[in-house]
Amino acid sequence: MTPSLQTEIEDAAARLKAGELVAFPTETVYGLGADATNVDAVLSIYQTKGRPRFNPLIIHCADLAMAERYGQFSPLARQLAEIFWPGPLSIVVPLRPGHGLADVATAGLDSVALRVPDHAVALELLRAAGRPLAAPSANPSGRLSPTSAAQVRLGFGDAVPVLDGGPCQSGVESTILAVDGDRLIQLRAGALARADIEAATGRSVEQVRDGAAISAPGMLLSHYAPNARMRLDTRPEPGEAYLAFGPAPAFAGTMRNLSEQGDLREAARNLFAMLHELDASGAGTIAVAPIPETGLGEAINDRLRRAAAPRGEASSP
Ligand code: AMP
Ligand code: MG
């Protein structure tokens, strides 16, 4: 690694620690990186990509030891990490209590997708930053994933600094594999072949059609769904819990306000924690105030609509 690249990596790590975004190379595609423990940094990913949905993001780590601070690895999950990391395998495991990741990075789930990328620049950046990086592909929502620094600049112009590590080797996203007890479930096909996972572990890998909802164990739900029923665009009735936004009517029941000032970023920051709190209040129904459909409001409304959809109809990302 040249001294100037080393300096660029240190500069990029300092930006990440300050909550800024940096695009960086991995062996799959270029990622739009943010400190995964910083809510506002992760929200900037959504704003910058113009992503209209809160999907759980893949959390990149420097090594297995760092990943184990955030996820709970069963012996089988650890075996997979030891065989295939660094490499294009994202492993979904239960979140570790006290993990410290921003809940917008995991979209409020109790599981997390972790990966150690096989790229010298990415690994050096992760070590220098000393923290996990949430990093979806570094392209505006709906556009192709970038495999060179030039393609990242085409998408974002000067809005995001790019660490140039040359063209990506693979150009295909990582394979996403959930480890659930002794089951291996492929959630997304990717750069690591299912047959390679089967050969290495001697276990069969179940497939989930891309985009299909997973109905079975809670940890695999790819979106958080409260137990309470949700009613949108409405005022609360007695006995309900209320999720307000902006100036709210007096209300005797359990109420949380996403943002009294009507600020969408503040609302996004509060969304998952407040949904969990209202759900835990035991109310059978949560009434939700209207939220404008602009900027981050789009992703907030998408999340609330999916939480309000009858079970089985709420589609996964
Ligand atoms: P991206 O980072 O945009 O390439 O996409 C990340 C993918 O990982 C999405 O399709 C997510 O649904 C999936 N993913 C991330 N974390 C989880 C999780 N905890 N459970 C299930 N799927 C996940
Ligand atoms: Mg993408």
Short mmCIF file of C-alpha atoms and ligand atoms in Angstrom, two decimals:
data_model
loop_
_atom_site.label_atom_id
_atom_site.label_comp_id
_atom_site.label_asym_id
_atom_site.label_seq_id
_atom_site.Cartn_x
_atom_site.Cartn_y
_atom_site.Cartn_z
CA MET A 1 0.00 0.00 0.00
CA THR A 2 1.45 3.38 -1.02
CA PRO A 3 1.99 6.07 1.66
CA SER A 4 -0.53 8.32 -0.08
CA LEU A 5 -3.22 5.62 -0.04
CA GLN A 6 -2.42 5.04 3.63
CA THR A 7 -2.96 8.76 4.28
CA GLU A 8 -6.25 8.69 2.36
CA ILE A 9 -7.44 5.74 4.45
CA GLU A 10 -6.59 7.55 7.67
CA ASP A 11 -8.42 10.64 6.45
CA ALA A 12 -11.43 8.50 5.51
CA ALA A 13 -11.40 6.80 8.93
CA ALA A 14 -11.40 10.21 10.64
CA ARG A 15 -14.42 11.27 8.56
CA LEU A 16 -16.27 8.08 9.44
CA LYS A 17 -15.55 8.57 13.14
CA ALA A 18 -16.98 12.09 12.80
CA GLY A 19 -20.24 10.67 11.45
CA GLU A 20 -19.62 11.38 7.75
CA LEU A 21 -20.09 8.95 4.87
CA VAL A 22 -17.22 7.51 2.83
CA ALA A 23 -17.51 5.21 -0.18
CA PHE A 24 -14.96 2.38 -0.12
CA PRO A 25 -14.03 -0.64 -2.22
CA THR A 26 -14.73 -4.25 -1.28
CA GLU A 27 -14.18 -7.38 -3.34
CA THR A 28 -17.90 -7.39 -4.28
CA VAL A 29 -18.94 -3.79 -5.01
CA TYR A 30 -18.18 -0.31 -3.65
CA GLY A 31 -20.00 0.33 -0.37
CA LEU A 32 -21.42 3.57 1.01
CA GLY A 33 -19.99 3.37 4.51
CA ALA A 34 -21.17 4.89 7.77
CA ASP A 35 -20.33 4.27 11.44
CA ALA A 36 -22.93 1.60 12.26
CA THR A 37 -23.07 2.75 15.90
CA ASN A 38 -24.06 6.31 14.93
CA VAL A 39 -27.78 6.76 14.20
CA ASP A 40 -27.35 10.00 12.29
CA ALA A 41 -24.54 8.62 10.16
CA VAL A 42 -26.69 5.64 9.20
CA LEU A 43 -29.66 7.92 8.44
CA SER A 44 -27.37 9.82 6.07
CA ILE A 45 -26.99 6.60 4.06
CA TYR A 46 -30.75 6.60 3.44
CA GLN A 47 -30.83 10.29 2.59
CA THR A 48 -27.83 10.11 0.28
CA LYS A 49 -29.04 7.01 -1.57
CA GLY A 50 -32.61 8.34 -1.66
CA ARG A 51 -33.61 4.92 -0.36
CA PRO A 52 -37.35 4.82 0.34
CA ARG A 53 -37.14 1.87 2.77
CA PHE A 54 -35.38 1.01 6.00
CA ASN A 55 -33.77 -2.31 5.09
CA PRO A 56 -31.44 -3.98 7.54
CA LEU A 57 -27.90 -3.17 6.36
CA ILE A 58 -24.87 -5.42 6.21
CA ILE A 59 -22.42 -4.52 8.97
CA HIS A 60 -18.79 -4.75 7.89
CA CYS A 61 -16.11 -5.69 10.43
CA ALA A 62 -12.31 -5.90 10.42
CA ASP A 63 -12.28 -9.47 11.70
CA LEU A 64 -14.28 -12.13 13.52
CA ALA A 65 -13.35 -10.71 16.92
CA MET A 66 -14.96 -7.38 15.99
CA ALA A 67 -18.02 -9.15 14.55
CA GLU A 68 -18.46 -11.10 17.81
CA ARG A 69 -18.94 -7.82 19.67
CA TYR A 70 -22.21 -7.32 17.73
CA GLY A 71 -23.51 -10.79 16.91
CA GLN A 72 -23.83 -14.03 18.87
CA PHE A 73 -22.00 -16.75 16.97
CA SER A 74 -23.00 -20.35 17.52
CA PRO A 75 -20.27 -22.92 16.82
CA LEU A 76 -21.77 -23.38 13.33
CA ALA A 77 -21.79 -19.63 12.63
CA ARG A 78 -18.21 -19.36 13.87
CA GLN A 79 -17.16 -22.27 11.67
CA LEU A 80 -18.60 -20.48 8.62
CA ALA A 81 -16.83 -17.24 9.53
CA GLU A 82 -13.52 -19.05 10.04
CA ILE A 83 -13.79 -20.76 6.66
CA PHE A 84 -15.13 -17.95 4.50
CA TRP A 85 -13.93 -14.68 6.07
CA PRO A 86 -12.56 -12.47 4.78
CA GLY A 87 -14.90 -13.05 1.86
CA PRO A 88 -18.27 -12.47 0.17
CA LEU A 89 -20.43 -14.15 2.83
CA SER A 90 -22.76 -12.12 5.07
CA ILE A 91 -23.80 -14.16 8.10
CA VAL A 92 -27.09 -13.36 9.88
CA VAL A 93 -26.94 -14.13 13.61
CA PRO A 94 -28.80 -12.91 16.73
CA LEU A 95 -27.74 -9.48 18.01
CA ARG A 96 -25.58 -9.53 21.12
CA PRO A 97 -27.16 -7.72 24.12
CA GLY A 98 -25.50 -4.34 24.61
CA HIS A 99 -24.24 -4.35 21.00
CA GLY A 100 -24.46 -0.58 20.56
CA LEU A 101 -25.42 -0.67 16.89
CA ALA A 102 -27.89 1.96 15.70
CA ASP A 103 -31.35 0.37 15.42
CA VAL A 104 -31.82 1.96 11.97
CA ALA A 105 -28.81 -0.11 10.85
CA THR A 106 -30.60 -3.37 11.74
CA ALA A 107 -34.06 -1.94 10.96
CA GLY A 108 -35.18 -2.75 14.48
CA LEU A 109 -34.58 -6.50 14.12
CA ASP A 110 -33.02 -8.68 16.81
CA SER A 111 -30.61 -10.18 14.29
CA VAL A 112 -27.73 -8.70 12.31
CA ALA A 113 -25.97 -9.45 9.02
CA LEU A 114 -22.17 -9.33 9.53
CA ARG A 115 -19.32 -9.63 7.05
CA VAL A 116 -15.53 -9.26 6.85
CA PRO A 117 -14.71 -8.08 3.31
CA ASP A 118 -11.75 -9.51 1.43
CA HIS A 119 -10.13 -6.27 0.31
CA ALA A 120 -6.93 -4.75 1.69
CA VAL A 121 -8.26 -1.16 1.54
CA ALA A 122 -11.56 -2.05 3.21
CA LEU A 123 -9.79 -3.99 5.98
CA GLU A 124 -7.29 -1.21 6.60
CA LEU A 125 -10.17 1.31 6.74
CA LEU A 126 -12.12 -0.85 9.21
CA ARG A 127 -9.05 -1.23 11.41
CA ALA A 128 -8.29 2.51 11.28
CA ALA A 129 -11.91 3.43 12.05
CA GLY A 130 -11.98 0.85 14.85
CA ARG A 131 -15.72 0.46 14.49
CA PRO A 132 -18.19 -1.49 12.37
CA LEU A 133 -19.37 0.10 9.13
CA ALA A 134 -22.87 -0.19 7.71
CA ALA A 135 -22.40 -0.20 3.96
CA PRO A 136 -24.99 -0.87 1.27
CA SER A 137 -23.88 -0.48 -2.36
CA ALA A 138 -22.64 3.03 -3.14
CA ASN A 139 -25.26 3.99 -5.72
CA PRO A 140 -28.40 6.14 -5.71
CA SER A 141 -31.43 3.94 -5.00
CA GLY A 142 -32.60 2.06 -8.08
CA ARG A 143 -29.31 2.36 -9.99
CA LEU A 144 -26.70 -0.31 -10.66
CA SER A 145 -24.15 -1.20 -8.01
CA PRO A 146 -20.78 0.48 -8.67
CA THR A 147 -17.63 -1.58 -9.20
CA SER A 148 -15.21 1.33 -9.61
CA ALA A 149 -14.55 4.68 -7.93
CA ALA A 150 -15.53 6.43 -11.18
CA GLN A 151 -18.96 4.78 -11.10
CA VAL A 152 -19.48 5.94 -7.51
CA ARG A 153 -18.64 9.52 -8.56
CA LEU A 154 -21.06 9.23 -11.45
CA GLY A 155 -23.83 8.49 -8.98
CA PHE A 156 -23.00 10.89 -6.15
CA GLY A 157 -20.74 13.54 -7.70
CA ASP A 158 -18.79 15.35 -4.99
CA ALA A 159 -21.36 14.63 -2.28
CA VAL A 160 -19.43 11.60 -0.99
CA PRO A 161 -15.63 11.13 -0.78
CA VAL A 162 -14.49 7.89 -2.45
CA LEU A 163 -11.51 5.76 -1.46
CA ASP A 164 -10.18 4.48 -4.76
CA GLY A 165 -9.08 0.86 -4.51
CA GLY A 166 -9.33 0.06 -8.20
CA PRO A 167 -12.01 -2.07 -9.85
CA CYS A 168 -13.86 -4.67 -7.74
CA GLN A 169 -12.93 -8.30 -8.31
CA SER A 170 -16.36 -9.82 -8.22
CA GLY A 171 -19.01 -7.21 -9.07
CA VAL A 172 -21.63 -9.48 -7.49
CA GLU A 173 -23.00 -8.78 -4.01
CA SER A 174 -22.24 -11.04 -1.04
CA THR A 175 -24.24 -14.18 -0.37
CA ILE A 176 -26.47 -13.69 2.68
CA LEU A 177 -26.83 -16.73 4.92
CA ALA A 178 -28.85 -16.96 8.12
CA VAL A 179 -27.72 -19.43 10.76
CA ASP A 180 -30.72 -20.55 12.81
CA GLY A 181 -29.89 -23.38 15.19
CA ASP A 182 -28.53 -26.07 12.88
CA ARG A 183 -30.32 -24.68 9.81
CA LEU A 184 -28.50 -22.71 7.13
CA ILE A 185 -30.85 -20.49 5.13
CA GLN A 186 -29.69 -18.55 2.10
CA LEU A 187 -31.49 -15.19 2.11
CA ARG A 188 -29.76 -13.84 -0.98
CA ALA A 189 -27.72 -15.61 -3.64
CA GLY A 190 -24.39 -13.90 -4.23
CA ALA A 191 -20.69 -14.18 -4.92
CA LEU A 192 -20.19 -17.28 -2.74
CA ALA A 193 -21.87 -20.34 -4.25
CA ARG A 194 -24.32 -22.35 -2.16
CA ALA A 195 -22.48 -25.53 -3.21
CA ASP A 196 -19.25 -24.17 -1.66
CA ILE A 197 -21.02 -23.60 1.66
CA GLU A 198 -22.50 -27.09 1.53
CA ALA A 199 -19.16 -28.69 0.65
CA ALA A 200 -17.35 -26.87 3.47
CA THR A 201 -19.92 -27.60 6.19
CA GLY A 202 -21.39 -30.90 5.02
CA ARG A 203 -24.86 -29.40 5.56
CA SER A 204 -27.53 -28.53 3.06
CA VAL A 205 -28.40 -24.88 2.57
CA GLU A 206 -32.08 -24.03 2.34
CA GLN A 207 -33.06 -21.45 -0.21
CA VAL A 208 -35.47 -18.60 0.18
CA ARG A 209 -36.73 -17.03 -3.01
CA ASP A 210 -35.30 -13.52 -3.17
CA GLY A 211 -37.88 -11.13 -1.79
CA ALA A 212 -40.08 -13.85 -0.30
CA ALA A 213 -41.29 -13.32 3.25
CA ILE A 214 -39.90 -15.77 5.78
CA SER A 215 -42.71 -16.85 8.03
CA ALA A 216 -40.84 -19.15 10.41
CA PRO A 217 -38.53 -18.09 13.25
CA GLY A 218 -38.65 -14.55 14.58
CA MET A 219 -34.97 -13.82 14.03
CA LEU A 220 -35.34 -14.36 10.32
CA LEU A 221 -38.15 -11.92 9.72
CA SER A 222 -36.55 -9.39 7.45
CA HIS A 223 -38.70 -6.63 8.84
CA TYR A 224 -39.75 -5.80 12.35
CA ALA A 225 -43.45 -6.33 12.99
CA PRO A 226 -45.04 -5.24 16.28
CA ASN A 227 -47.50 -7.54 18.01
CA ALA A 228 -50.06 -4.75 18.30
CA ARG A 229 -52.36 -3.90 15.41
CA MET A 230 -51.51 -0.55 13.81
CA ARG A 231 -53.90 2.07 12.44
CA LEU A 232 -52.33 4.76 10.27
CA ASP A 233 -53.24 8.39 9.61
CA THR A 234 -55.53 8.67 12.56
CA ARG A 235 -56.19 9.98 16.06
CA PRO A 236 -56.08 7.62 19.02
CA GLU A 237 -59.11 6.16 20.72
CA PRO A 238 -59.28 5.23 24.42
CA GLY A 239 -57.35 2.04 25.16
CA GLU A 240 -55.03 2.45 22.19
CA ALA A 241 -51.40 3.51 22.27
CA TYR A 242 -50.48 6.56 20.18
CA LEU A 243 -47.48 7.34 18.00
CA ALA A 244 -47.65 11.08 17.40
CA PHE A 245 -45.75 13.35 15.01
CA GLY A 246 -45.69 17.12 15.52
CA PRO A 247 -48.16 18.92 17.81
CA ALA A 248 -50.26 16.22 19.44
CA PRO A 249 -53.68 16.27 21.13
CA ALA A 250 -53.80 15.59 24.88
CA PHE A 251 -54.06 11.84 25.34
CA ALA A 252 -54.49 9.78 28.49
CA GLY A 253 -53.00 6.50 27.16
CA THR A 254 -49.41 5.56 26.37
CA MET A 255 -48.06 8.03 23.84
CA ARG A 256 -44.71 8.69 22.16
CA ASN A 257 -43.99 11.61 19.87
CA LEU A 258 -41.61 10.88 16.98
CA SER A 259 -40.82 14.59 16.81
CA GLU A 260 -42.75 17.40 18.48
CA GLN A 261 -41.12 19.84 16.05
CA GLY A 262 -42.21 17.74 13.08
CA ASP A 263 -38.59 17.02 12.14
CA LEU A 264 -38.32 13.92 9.92
CA ARG A 265 -34.71 13.09 10.84
CA GLU A 266 -35.58 13.18 14.54
CA ALA A 267 -38.61 11.01 13.77
CA ALA A 268 -36.48 8.46 11.90
CA ARG A 269 -34.01 8.42 14.79
CA ASN A 270 -36.84 7.60 17.24
CA LEU A 271 -38.90 5.27 15.06
CA PHE A 272 -37.83 1.76 16.07
CA ALA A 273 -37.31 2.46 19.77
CA MET A 274 -40.72 4.10 20.08
CA LEU A 275 -42.47 1.32 18.16
CA HIS A 276 -40.89 -1.21 20.51
CA GLU A 277 -41.93 0.84 23.56
CA LEU A 278 -45.54 1.23 22.43
CA ASP A 279 -45.71 -2.44 21.55
CA ALA A 280 -44.38 -3.32 25.01
CA SER A 281 -47.11 -1.18 26.64
CA GLY A 282 -49.49 -4.05 25.92
CA ALA A 283 -52.02 -1.95 23.99
CA GLY A 284 -53.85 -4.03 21.36
CA THR A 285 -53.71 -1.23 18.80
CA ILE A 286 -51.25 1.54 18.05
CA ALA A 287 -52.71 4.59 16.30
CA VAL A 288 -50.20 6.51 14.18
CA ALA A 289 -50.39 10.17 13.22
CA PRO A 290 -49.90 11.16 9.56
CA ILE A 291 -46.30 11.74 8.50
CA PRO A 292 -45.35 13.71 5.39
CA GLU A 293 -44.26 11.58 2.43
CA THR A 294 -41.06 13.55 1.73
CA GLY A 295 -37.36 12.79 2.30
CA LEU A 296 -36.94 10.33 5.19
CA GLY A 297 -40.75 10.44 5.60
CA GLU A 298 -41.02 8.02 2.70
CA ALA A 299 -38.96 5.36 4.49
CA ILE A 300 -40.77 6.01 7.80
CA ASN A 301 -44.18 5.61 6.13
CA ASP A 302 -43.05 2.49 4.27
CA ARG A 303 -42.00 0.94 7.57
CA LEU A 304 -45.27 1.89 9.29
CA ARG A 305 -47.37 0.61 6.38
CA ARG A 306 -45.57 -2.73 6.45
CA ALA A 307 -46.01 -2.95 10.20
CA ALA A 308 -49.74 -2.21 9.71
CA ALA A 309 -50.27 -4.75 6.93
CA PRO A 310 -52.13 -7.92 7.91
CA ARG A 311 -49.65 -10.68 8.83
CA GLY A 312 -48.44 -12.61 5.84
CA GLU A 313 -49.08 -9.72 3.46
CA ALA A 314 -46.25 -7.51 4.66
CA SER A 315 -43.58 -8.31 2.10
CA SER A 316 -39.92 -8.46 2.98
CA PRO A 317 -37.44 -5.98 1.42
P1 AMP B 1 -27.58 -4.27 0.88
O1 AMP B 1 -26.75 -3.89 2.07
O2 AMP B 1 -28.36 -3.14 0.33
O3 AMP B 1 -26.81 -5.05 -0.14
O4 AMP B 1 -28.72 -5.26 1.38
C1 AMP B 1 -28.65 -5.91 2.58
C2 AMP B 1 -29.50 -7.12 2.49
O5 AMP B 1 -29.27 -7.89 3.65
C3 AMP B 1 -30.99 -6.83 2.45
O6 AMP B 1 -31.59 -7.58 1.41
C4 AMP B 1 -31.48 -7.28 3.80
O7 AMP B 1 -32.79 -7.75 3.75
C5 AMP B 1 -30.49 -8.35 4.20
N1 AMP B 1 -30.32 -8.39 5.64
C6 AMP B 1 -29.51 -7.63 6.38
N2 AMP B 1 -29.64 -7.90 7.69
C7 AMP B 1 -30.57 -8.86 7.79
C8 AMP B 1 -31.17 -9.55 8.89
N3 AMP B 1 -30.84 -9.29 10.14
N4 AMP B 1 -32.12 -10.48 8.60
C9 AMP B 1 -32.44 -10.74 7.33
N5 AMP B 1 -31.94 -10.11 6.25
C10 AMP B 1 -31.00 -9.18 6.47
MG MG B 2 -27.70 -2.14 -3.74
#
